[in-house]
PDB file of C-alpha atoms in Angstrom:
ATOM      1  CA  THR A  24     187.455  12.593 -25.215  1.00 55.00           C
ATOM      2  CA  ASP A  25     188.267  13.859 -28.708  1.00 74.00           C
ATOM      3  CA  GLY A  26     185.194  16.102 -28.809  1.00 87.00           C
ATOM      4  CA  GLY A  27     183.448  13.941 -31.398  1.00 94.00           C
ATOM      5  CA  ARG A  28     179.918  12.585 -31.169  1.00 97.00           C
ATOM      6  CA  ILE A  29     177.699   9.824 -32.551  1.00 98.00           C
ATOM      7  CA  GLU A  30     174.423  10.713 -34.278  1.00 98.00           C
ATOM      8  CA  MET A  31     171.654   8.518 -35.645  1.00 98.00           C
ATOM      9  CA  VAL A  32     170.567   9.460 -39.176  1.00 98.00           C
ATOM     10  CA  ASP A  33     168.207   8.081 -41.809  1.00 97.00           C
ATOM     11  CA  GLY A  34     168.654   6.682 -45.298  1.00 97.00           C
ATOM     12  CA  ALA A  35     168.147  10.049 -46.968  1.00 98.00           C
ATOM     13  CA  ASP A  36     170.966  11.496 -44.865  1.00 98.00           C
ATOM     14  CA  VAL A  37     173.223   8.593 -45.825  1.00 98.00           C
ATOM     15  CA  ARG A  38     172.584   9.208 -49.519  1.00 98.00           C
ATOM     16  CA  LYS A  39     173.801  12.783 -49.027  1.00 98.00           C
ATOM     17  CA  ILE A  40     176.697  12.111 -46.655  1.00 98.00           C
ATOM     18  CA  GLY A  41     177.880   8.695 -47.804  1.00 98.00           C
ATOM     19  CA  PRO A  42     179.468   9.474 -51.193  1.00 98.00           C
ATOM     20  CA  GLU A  43     181.757  12.147 -49.757  1.00 98.00           C
ATOM     21  CA  VAL A  44     182.836   9.994 -46.809  1.00 98.00           C
ATOM     22  CA  HIS A  45     183.449   7.006 -49.067  1.00 98.00           C
ATOM     23  CA  GLY A  46     185.384   9.188 -51.502  1.00 97.00           C
ATOM     24  CA  ALA A  47     187.660  10.263 -48.667  1.00 98.00           C
ATOM     25  CA  LEU A  48     188.200   6.606 -47.755  1.00 97.00           C
ATOM     26  CA  ALA A  49     189.069   5.740 -51.371  1.00 95.00           C
ATOM     27  CA  ALA A  50     191.703   8.489 -51.396  1.00 92.00           C
ATOM     28  CA  ARG A  51     193.583   6.948 -48.470  1.00 92.00           C
ATOM     29  CA  GLN A  52     192.778   3.209 -48.461  1.00 94.00           C
ATOM     30  CA  PRO A  53     194.418   1.002 -51.118  1.00 94.00           C
ATOM     31  CA  GLY A  54     191.986  -1.331 -52.873  1.00 93.00           C
ATOM     32  CA  VAL A  55     188.737   0.629 -52.536  1.00 95.00           C
ATOM     33  CA  VAL A  56     186.499   0.729 -55.625  1.00 94.00           C
ATOM     34  CA  THR A  57     183.965   3.428 -56.479  1.00 94.00           C
ATOM     35  CA  ARG A  58     180.319   3.399 -55.435  1.00 96.00           C
ATOM     36  CA  ASP A  59     177.832   4.990 -57.810  1.00 96.00           C
ATOM     37  CA  GLU A  60     174.528   6.660 -56.927  1.00 96.00           C
ATOM     38  CA  ARG A  61     172.620   3.417 -57.527  1.00 95.00           C
ATOM     39  CA  TRP A  62     174.738   1.666 -54.898  1.00 95.00           C
ATOM     40  CA  TRP A  63     173.719   4.190 -52.260  1.00 97.00           C
ATOM     41  CA  ARG A  64     170.070   4.081 -53.291  1.00 96.00           C
ATOM     42  CA  GLN A  65     169.962   0.281 -53.083  1.00 94.00           C
ATOM     43  CA  ARG A  66     171.705   0.172 -49.706  1.00 94.00           C
ATOM     44  CA  THR A  67     169.270   2.680 -48.218  1.00 96.00           C
ATOM     45  CA  GLY A  68     166.049   1.209 -49.597  1.00 92.00           C
ATOM     46  CA  ALA A  69     165.429   3.927 -52.179  1.00 92.00           C
ATOM     47  CA  ALA A  70     165.891   1.511 -55.108  1.00 91.00           C
ATOM     48  CA  PRO A  71     165.271  -2.243 -55.445  1.00 86.00           C
ATOM     49  CA  SER A  72     168.246  -4.498 -54.858  1.00 79.00           C
ATOM     50  CA  SER A  73     168.746  -8.062 -56.146  1.00 71.00           C
ATOM     51  CA  ALA A  74     165.635 -10.219 -56.442  1.00 57.00           C
ATOM     52  CA  HIS A  75     166.772 -12.717 -53.775  1.00 61.00           C
ATOM     53  CA  GLU A  76     167.599 -10.002 -51.237  1.00 70.00           C
ATOM     54  CA  LYS A  77     164.794  -9.079 -48.853  1.00 79.00           C
ATOM     55  CA  TRP A  78     165.084  -5.469 -47.734  1.00 82.00           C
ATOM     56  CA  THR A  79     164.981  -4.731 -44.027  1.00 89.00           C
ATOM     57  CA  GLU A  80     165.591  -1.194 -42.826  1.00 93.00           C
ATOM     58  CA  PRO A  81     168.871  -1.000 -40.888  1.00 96.00           C
ATOM     59  CA  PHE A  82     170.082   1.576 -38.408  1.00 98.00           C
ATOM     60  CA  TYR A  83     172.424   4.331 -39.588  1.00 98.00           C
ATOM     61  CA  VAL A  84     174.852   6.286 -37.419  1.00 99.00           C
ATOM     62  CA  VAL A  85     177.562   8.815 -38.201  1.00 98.00           C
ATOM     63  CA  HIS A  86     180.507  10.055 -36.206  1.00 98.00           C
ATOM     64  CA  ARG A  87     181.117  13.787 -36.257  1.00 98.00           C
ATOM     65  CA  ALA A  88     184.491  15.206 -35.363  1.00 97.00           C
ATOM     66  CA  ALA A  89     184.789  18.125 -32.963  1.00 96.00           C
ATOM     67  CA  ASP A  90     184.370  20.574 -35.854  1.00 96.00           C
ATOM     68  CA  GLY A  91     181.138  18.892 -36.970  1.00 96.00           C
ATOM     69  CA  THR A  92     182.466  17.169 -40.090  1.00 97.00           C
ATOM     70  CA  VAL A  93     181.419  13.556 -40.658  1.00 98.00           C
ATOM     71  CA  ASP A  94     184.426  11.242 -40.475  1.00 98.00           C
ATOM     72  CA  GLY A  95     182.633   7.965 -39.815  1.00 98.00           C
ATOM     73  CA  LEU A  96     179.532   6.176 -41.071  1.00 98.00           C
ATOM     74  CA  MET A  97     178.028   2.849 -40.019  1.00 99.00           C
ATOM     75  CA  THR A  98     175.025   0.806 -41.104  1.00 98.00           C
ATOM     76  CA  TYR A  99     173.977  -2.097 -38.890  1.00 98.00           C
ATOM     77  CA  GLY A 100     171.092  -4.340 -37.935  1.00 97.00           C
ATOM     78  CA  THR A 101     170.128  -6.309 -34.841  1.00 96.00           C
ATOM     79  CA  ASP A 102     168.218  -9.533 -34.311  1.00 93.00           C
ATOM     80  CA  ASP A 103     165.738 -10.369 -31.532  1.00 90.00           C
ATOM     81  CA  LYS A 104     166.828 -13.481 -29.652  1.00 91.00           C
ATOM     82  CA  TRP A 105     166.343 -14.390 -26.011  1.00 91.00           C
ATOM     83  CA  GLY A 106     167.440 -17.326 -23.873  1.00 89.00           C
ATOM     84  CA  ASP A 107     165.173 -19.614 -21.852  1.00 87.00           C
ATOM     85  CA  ALA A 108     165.593 -17.392 -18.815  1.00 84.00           C
ATOM     86  CA  LYS A 109     164.714 -14.337 -20.892  1.00 85.00           C
ATOM     87  CA  GLN A 110     168.334 -13.343 -21.068  1.00 90.00           C
ATOM     88  CA  PRO A 111     169.279 -11.344 -24.190  1.00 91.00           C
ATOM     89  CA  LEU A 112     171.154 -13.204 -26.925  1.00 92.00           C
ATOM     90  CA  ASN A 113     171.023 -10.457 -29.510  1.00 96.00           C
ATOM     91  CA  THR A 114     173.662  -9.838 -32.169  1.00 97.00           C
ATOM     92  CA  ALA A 115     174.402  -6.514 -33.839  1.00 98.00           C
ATOM     93  CA  SER A 116     175.626  -7.066 -37.408  1.00 97.00           C
ATOM     94  CA  VAL A 117     177.542  -4.417 -39.314  1.00 98.00           C
ATOM     95  CA  ARG A 118     176.474  -4.021 -42.933  1.00 96.00           C
ATOM     96  CA  ASP A 119     178.849  -1.200 -43.756  1.00 97.00           C
ATOM     97  CA  MET A 120     181.367   0.865 -41.824  1.00 98.00           C
ATOM     98  CA  ILE A 121     183.624   3.667 -43.002  1.00 98.00           C
ATOM     99  CA  ALA A 122     186.001   5.337 -40.564  1.00 98.00           C
ATOM    100  CA  LEU A 123     188.416   7.979 -41.801  1.00 98.00           C
ATOM    101  CA  ASN A 124     190.592   7.994 -38.693  1.00 96.00           C
ATOM    102  CA  PRO A 125     191.206   5.880 -35.573  1.00 96.00           C
ATOM    103  CA  ALA A 126     189.118   8.164 -33.342  1.00 96.00           C
ATOM    104  CA  ALA A 127     186.044   7.703 -35.528  1.00 97.00           C
ATOM    105  CA  GLU A 128     186.573   3.941 -35.751  1.00 97.00           C
ATOM    106  CA  ARG A 129     187.008   3.619 -31.991  1.00 97.00           C
ATOM    107  CA  ALA A 130     183.849   5.652 -31.359  1.00 97.00           C
ATOM    108  CA  LEU A 131     181.745   3.607 -33.785  1.00 98.00           C
ATOM    109  CA  TRP A 132     182.835   0.285 -32.298  1.00 98.00           C
ATOM    110  CA  HIS A 133     182.316   1.606 -28.765  1.00 97.00           C
ATOM    111  CA  TYR A 134     178.799   2.672 -29.694  1.00 98.00           C
ATOM    112  CA  LEU A 135     177.977  -0.704 -31.235  1.00 97.00           C
ATOM    113  CA  CYS A 136     179.367  -2.679 -28.295  1.00 96.00           C
ATOM    114  CA  SER A 137     177.394  -0.529 -25.841  1.00 96.00           C
ATOM    115  CA  ILE A 138     173.880  -1.114 -27.249  1.00 96.00           C
ATOM    116  CA  ASP A 139     171.504  -2.438 -24.606  1.00 94.00           C
ATOM    117  CA  TRP A 140     170.639  -6.163 -24.861  1.00 95.00           C
ATOM    118  CA  VAL A 141     173.302  -6.783 -27.507  1.00 96.00           C
ATOM    119  CA  THR A 142     175.630  -9.580 -26.414  1.00 95.00           C
ATOM    120  CA  ALA A 143     177.606 -10.180 -29.625  1.00 96.00           C
ATOM    121  CA  VAL A 144     178.771  -8.152 -32.596  1.00 97.00           C
ATOM    122  CA  ARG A 145     179.423  -9.348 -36.138  1.00 97.00           C
ATOM    123  CA  SER A 146     181.823  -6.930 -37.764  1.00 97.00           C
ATOM    124  CA  GLY A 147     181.165  -7.796 -41.404  1.00 94.00           C
ATOM    125  CA  TYR A 148     184.155  -8.010 -43.726  1.00 93.00           C
ATOM    126  CA  ARG A 149     186.941  -5.833 -42.380  1.00 94.00           C
ATOM    127  CA  ALA A 150     190.452  -5.048 -43.561  1.00 93.00           C
ATOM    128  CA  PRO A 151     193.118  -7.715 -42.930  1.00 92.00           C
ATOM    129  CA  ASP A 152     194.910  -5.263 -40.626  1.00 94.00           C
ATOM    130  CA  ALA A 153     191.748  -3.907 -38.990  1.00 94.00           C
ATOM    131  CA  LEU A 154     192.195  -2.095 -35.687  1.00 95.00           C
ATOM    132  CA  LEU A 155     189.204  -3.763 -34.024  1.00 96.00           C
ATOM    133  CA  PRO A 156     190.918  -6.612 -32.122  1.00 96.00           C
ATOM    134  CA  LEU A 157     193.431  -4.243 -30.546  1.00 96.00           C
ATOM    135  CA  LEU A 158     190.704  -1.790 -29.539  1.00 95.00           C
ATOM    136  CA  LEU A 159     189.185  -4.421 -27.250  1.00 95.00           C
ATOM    137  CA  PRO A 160     190.288  -4.982 -23.631  1.00 94.00           C
ATOM    138  CA  ASP A 161     190.858  -8.618 -24.655  1.00 96.00           C
ATOM    139  CA  PRO A 162     191.922  -8.892 -28.315  1.00 96.00           C
ATOM    140  CA  ARG A 163     191.078 -12.616 -28.213  1.00 96.00           C
ATOM    141  CA  ALA A 164     187.420 -11.690 -27.858  1.00 94.00           C
ATOM    142  CA  ALA A 165     187.498 -10.936 -31.598  1.00 95.00           C
ATOM    143  CA  ARG A 166     187.401 -14.167 -33.604  1.00 95.00           C
ATOM    144  CA  MET A 167     187.794 -14.418 -37.371  1.00 93.00           C
ATOM    145  CA  VAL A 168     184.958 -16.580 -38.689  1.00 93.00           C
ATOM    146  CA  THR A 169     185.338 -15.999 -42.444  1.00 90.00           C
ATOM    147  CA  HIS A 170     188.263 -15.090 -44.675  1.00 87.00           C
ATOM    148  CA  ALA A 171     187.854 -14.227 -48.351  1.00 84.00           C
ATOM    149  CA  ASP A 172     190.220 -12.978 -51.056  1.00 81.00           C
ATOM    150  CA  TRP A 173     187.658 -10.685 -52.639  1.00 79.00           C
ATOM    151  CA  LEU A 174     190.137  -8.313 -54.189  1.00 87.00           C
ATOM    152  CA  TRP A 175     191.600  -8.936 -57.628  1.00 90.00           C
ATOM    153  CA  LEU A 176     193.438  -6.620 -59.990  1.00 93.00           C
ATOM    154  CA  ARG A 177     194.368  -7.150 -63.646  1.00 95.00           C
ATOM    155  CA  MET A 178     196.437  -4.305 -65.057  1.00 97.00           C
ATOM    156  CA  LEU A 179     195.664  -3.442 -68.688  1.00 97.00           C
ATOM    157  CA  ASP A 180     197.477  -0.113 -69.021  1.00 98.00           C
ATOM    158  CA  VAL A 181     200.634  -0.080 -66.923  1.00 98.00           C
ATOM    159  CA  PRO A 182     201.640   3.580 -67.462  1.00 98.00           C
ATOM    160  CA  ARG A 183     198.179   4.952 -66.655  1.00 98.00           C
ATOM    161  CA  ALA A 184     197.834   2.714 -63.616  1.00 98.00           C
ATOM    162  CA  LEU A 185     201.223   3.630 -62.177  1.00 98.00           C
ATOM    163  CA  GLU A 186     200.643   7.330 -62.819  1.00 98.00           C
ATOM    164  CA  ALA A 187     197.276   7.179 -61.035  1.00 95.00           C
ATOM    165  CA  ARG A 188     198.816   5.764 -57.865  1.00 93.00           C
ATOM    166  CA  THR A 189     200.235   7.743 -54.943  1.00 94.00           C
ATOM    167  CA  TYR A 190     203.759   7.226 -53.602  1.00 96.00           C
ATOM    168  CA  GLY A 191     205.484   8.002 -50.339  1.00 92.00           C
ATOM    169  CA  VAL A 192     209.034   8.390 -51.644  1.00 96.00           C
ATOM    170  CA  GLU A 193     210.883   9.823 -54.628  1.00 97.00           C
ATOM    171  CA  ALA A 194     212.612   7.276 -56.859  1.00 98.00           C
ATOM    172  CA  SER A 195     213.001   6.018 -60.429  1.00 98.00           C
ATOM    173  CA  LEU A 196     212.651   2.433 -61.619  1.00 98.00           C
ATOM    174  CA  VAL A 197     212.724   0.701 -64.989  1.00 99.00           C
ATOM    175  CA  LEU A 198     210.323  -2.241 -64.979  1.00 99.00           C
ATOM    176  CA  GLU A 199     210.340  -5.070 -67.516  1.00 99.00           C
ATOM    177  CA  VAL A 200     206.742  -6.290 -67.412  1.00 99.00           C
ATOM    178  CA  ARG A 201     205.808  -9.633 -68.948  1.00 98.00           C
ATOM    179  CA  ASP A 202     202.258 -10.396 -70.040  1.00 98.00           C
ATOM    180  CA  ASP A 203     201.533 -13.724 -71.753  1.00 97.00           C
ATOM    181  CA  ALA A 204     198.198 -12.340 -72.951  1.00 97.00           C
ATOM    182  CA  GLY A 205     200.015  -9.605 -74.862  1.00 96.00           C
ATOM    183  CA  LEU A 206     197.932  -6.821 -73.327  1.00 97.00           C
ATOM    184  CA  ALA A 207     200.142  -4.893 -70.933  1.00 97.00           C
ATOM    185  CA  GLY A 208     203.721  -6.043 -71.372  1.00 98.00           C
ATOM    186  CA  GLY A 209     206.660  -3.765 -72.061  1.00 98.00           C
ATOM    187  CA  ARG A 210     209.524  -1.861 -70.472  1.00 99.00           C
ATOM    188  CA  PHE A 211     208.520   1.213 -68.518  1.00 99.00           C
ATOM    189  CA  LEU A 212     210.324   4.013 -66.719  1.00 99.00           C
ATOM    190  CA  LEU A 213     208.554   5.025 -63.517  1.00 99.00           C
ATOM    191  CA  ASP A 214     209.507   8.363 -61.944  1.00 98.00           C
ATOM    192  CA  ALA A 215     207.653   8.439 -58.634  1.00 98.00           C
ATOM    193  CA  SER A 216     207.409  11.205 -56.061  1.00 97.00           C
ATOM    194  CA  THR A 217     205.135  12.325 -53.260  1.00 95.00           C
ATOM    195  CA  SER A 218     203.551  14.871 -55.606  1.00 95.00           C
ATOM    196  CA  GLY A 219     202.761  12.467 -58.445  1.00 94.00           C
ATOM    197  CA  ALA A 220     204.305  10.071 -60.935  1.00 98.00           C
ATOM    198  CA  ARG A 221     205.298   9.780 -64.580  1.00 98.00           C
ATOM    199  CA  CYS A 222     205.469   6.419 -66.354  1.00 99.00           C
ATOM    200  CA  VAL A 223     206.489   6.008 -69.996  1.00 98.00           C
ATOM    201  CA  PRO A 224     207.841   3.263 -72.290  1.00 98.00           C
ATOM    202  CA  THR A 225     211.632   3.230 -72.386  1.00 98.00           C
ATOM    203  CA  THR A 226     214.621   1.502 -73.975  1.00 98.00           C
ATOM    204  CA  ARG A 227     216.777   1.913 -70.865  1.00 98.00           C
ATOM    205  CA  SER A 228     218.113  -1.197 -69.148  1.00 98.00           C
ATOM    206  CA  ALA A 229     215.576  -2.714 -66.787  1.00 98.00           C
ATOM    207  CA  ASP A 230     216.032  -2.689 -63.012  1.00 99.00           C
ATOM    208  CA  LEU A 231     213.394  -5.352 -62.296  1.00 99.00           C
ATOM    209  CA  ALA A 232     211.650  -7.980 -64.406  1.00 99.00           C
ATOM    210  CA  LEU A 233     208.330  -9.468 -63.354  1.00 98.00           C
ATOM    211  CA  ASP A 234     204.962 -10.656 -64.623  1.00 98.00           C
ATOM    212  CA  VAL A 235     202.007  -8.282 -64.805  1.00 98.00           C
ATOM    213  CA  ALA A 236     200.257 -10.360 -62.109  1.00 97.00           C
ATOM    214  CA  GLU A 237     203.110  -9.764 -59.665  1.00 97.00           C
ATOM    215  CA  LEU A 238     203.151  -6.075 -60.547  1.00 98.00           C
ATOM    216  CA  ALA A 239     199.478  -5.923 -59.578  1.00 96.00           C
ATOM    217  CA  THR A 240     200.253  -7.245 -56.091  1.00 95.00           C
ATOM    218  CA  LEU A 241     202.955  -4.608 -55.681  1.00 97.00           C
ATOM    219  CA  TYR A 242     200.603  -1.945 -57.004  1.00 97.00           C
ATOM    220  CA  LEU A 243     198.111  -2.651 -54.228  1.00 94.00           C
ATOM    221  CA  GLY A 244     200.867  -2.581 -51.619  1.00 94.00           C
ATOM    222  CA  ASP A 245     200.301  -6.084 -50.244  1.00 90.00           C
ATOM    223  CA  GLU A 246     203.468  -7.756 -51.498  1.00 95.00           C
ATOM    224  CA  SER A 247     207.203  -7.191 -51.305  1.00 96.00           C
ATOM    225  CA  VAL A 248     209.706  -7.497 -54.114  1.00 97.00           C
ATOM    226  CA  ARG A 249     212.016  -9.357 -51.759  1.00 97.00           C
ATOM    227  CA  ARG A 250     209.438 -12.104 -51.294  1.00 97.00           C
ATOM    228  CA  LEU A 251     208.778 -12.258 -55.043  1.00 98.00           C
ATOM    229  CA  LEU A 252     212.523 -12.714 -55.592  1.00 98.00           C
ATOM    230  CA  ASP A 253     212.589 -15.566 -53.087  1.00 98.00           C
ATOM    231  CA  LEU A 254     209.681 -17.198 -54.925  1.00 98.00           C
ATOM    232  CA  GLY A 255     211.351 -16.804 -58.303  1.00 98.00           C
ATOM    233  CA  ARG A 256     208.545 -14.551 -59.523  1.00 98.00           C
ATOM    234  CA  ALA A 257     210.707 -11.470 -60.040  1.00 98.00           C
ATOM    235  CA  GLU A 258     214.279 -10.847 -61.130  1.00 98.00           C
ATOM    236  CA  GLU A 259     216.515  -8.084 -59.830  1.00 98.00           C
ATOM    237  CA  LEU A 260     218.569  -6.778 -62.749  1.00 98.00           C
ATOM    238  CA  ARG A 261     220.249  -3.904 -60.901  1.00 98.00           C
ATOM    239  CA  ALA A 262     221.675  -4.230 -57.414  1.00 98.00           C
ATOM    240  CA  GLY A 263     219.475  -2.467 -54.883  1.00 97.00           C
ATOM    241  CA  ALA A 264     216.459  -2.238 -57.194  1.00 98.00           C
ATOM    242  CA  ALA A 265     214.376  -4.547 -54.998  1.00 98.00           C
ATOM    243  CA  THR A 266     214.922  -2.367 -51.941  1.00 98.00           C
ATOM    244  CA  THR A 267     214.023   0.733 -53.941  1.00 98.00           C
ATOM    245  CA  ALA A 268     210.888  -0.887 -55.353  1.00 98.00           C
ATOM    246  CA  ASP A 269     209.720  -1.997 -51.919  1.00 98.00           C
ATOM    247  CA  ALA A 270     210.044   1.582 -50.673  1.00 97.00           C
ATOM    248  CA  VAL A 271     208.217   2.926 -53.734  1.00 97.00           C
ATOM    249  CA  PHE A 272     205.228   0.585 -53.563  1.00 97.00           C
ATOM    250  CA  ARG A 273     204.890   0.349 -49.778  1.00 95.00           C
ATOM    251  CA  THR A 274     201.570   1.533 -48.309  1.00 94.00           C
ATOM    252  CA  GLY A 275     200.716   2.442 -44.739  1.00 91.00           C
ATOM    253  CA  ARG A 276     197.784   0.015 -44.599  1.00 92.00           C
ATOM    254  CA  ARG A 277     197.140  -3.291 -46.337  1.00 93.00           C
ATOM    255  CA  PRO A 278     194.757  -3.175 -49.322  1.00 95.00           C
ATOM    256  CA  TRP A 279     191.093  -3.740 -48.593  1.00 94.00           C
ATOM    257  CA  CYS A 280     187.905  -3.500 -50.600  1.00 94.00           C
ATOM    258  CA  PRO A 281     184.731  -3.233 -48.490  1.00 92.00           C
ATOM    259  CA  ASP A 282     182.560  -4.130 -51.496  1.00 92.00           C
ATOM    260  CA  VAL A 283     182.011  -7.356 -53.409  1.00 83.00           C
ATOM    261  CA  PHE A 284     182.549  -7.040 -57.149  1.00 78.00           C
TER     262      PHE A 284
END
């Protein structure tokens, strides 16, 4: 209905298309890490992967928007299982899926759930706020079978990290950052805006005090200062600073990393 279409492609196409699509995902999805050329070559059979991993050629599909640009990419495999009465018991398993907008994600899932003789779908590791359950006629048909906290962040250079991040509001905060390891502690002035940010050491009075570990959770957008205050893991030194910080660090989607590292 949106004018888009699904196309099957091969590994060589994925090596050309994939980096740009993944780069677009990284620009909008908190928590995504980079994929180098070797990653794409290994995942498409052009380079050997780990010794214990047997390579089997998967299927590759892309979603093209109405203007022809690729805004979705999926790699999947299927098994070959049949019941005693020769009824299909096949599962389609997603190895990788990138969707840059809801229309592309809906189209890719619809395609996968419509494959002949496939009776179950394994989604692979998806974001904690993935759209998939709510795209189904019965959201309860989607069952979580594995949960893993495969996303960790240790900040080593607070100013550079905060300047590299995007922000949805304009505000200033002075953060007193503690680091028992002596690597990233200090007092920093963050001037954030929708067009960029500036973060520098300062002697101004702090608005918030917290450990570098708690700052990392705020940085990814998956925690609130209010909850950290309730846990005793942050201290509000200026009235209203917690509300400001929550607005500054809030993200539209929860952080998610589709890759193991």
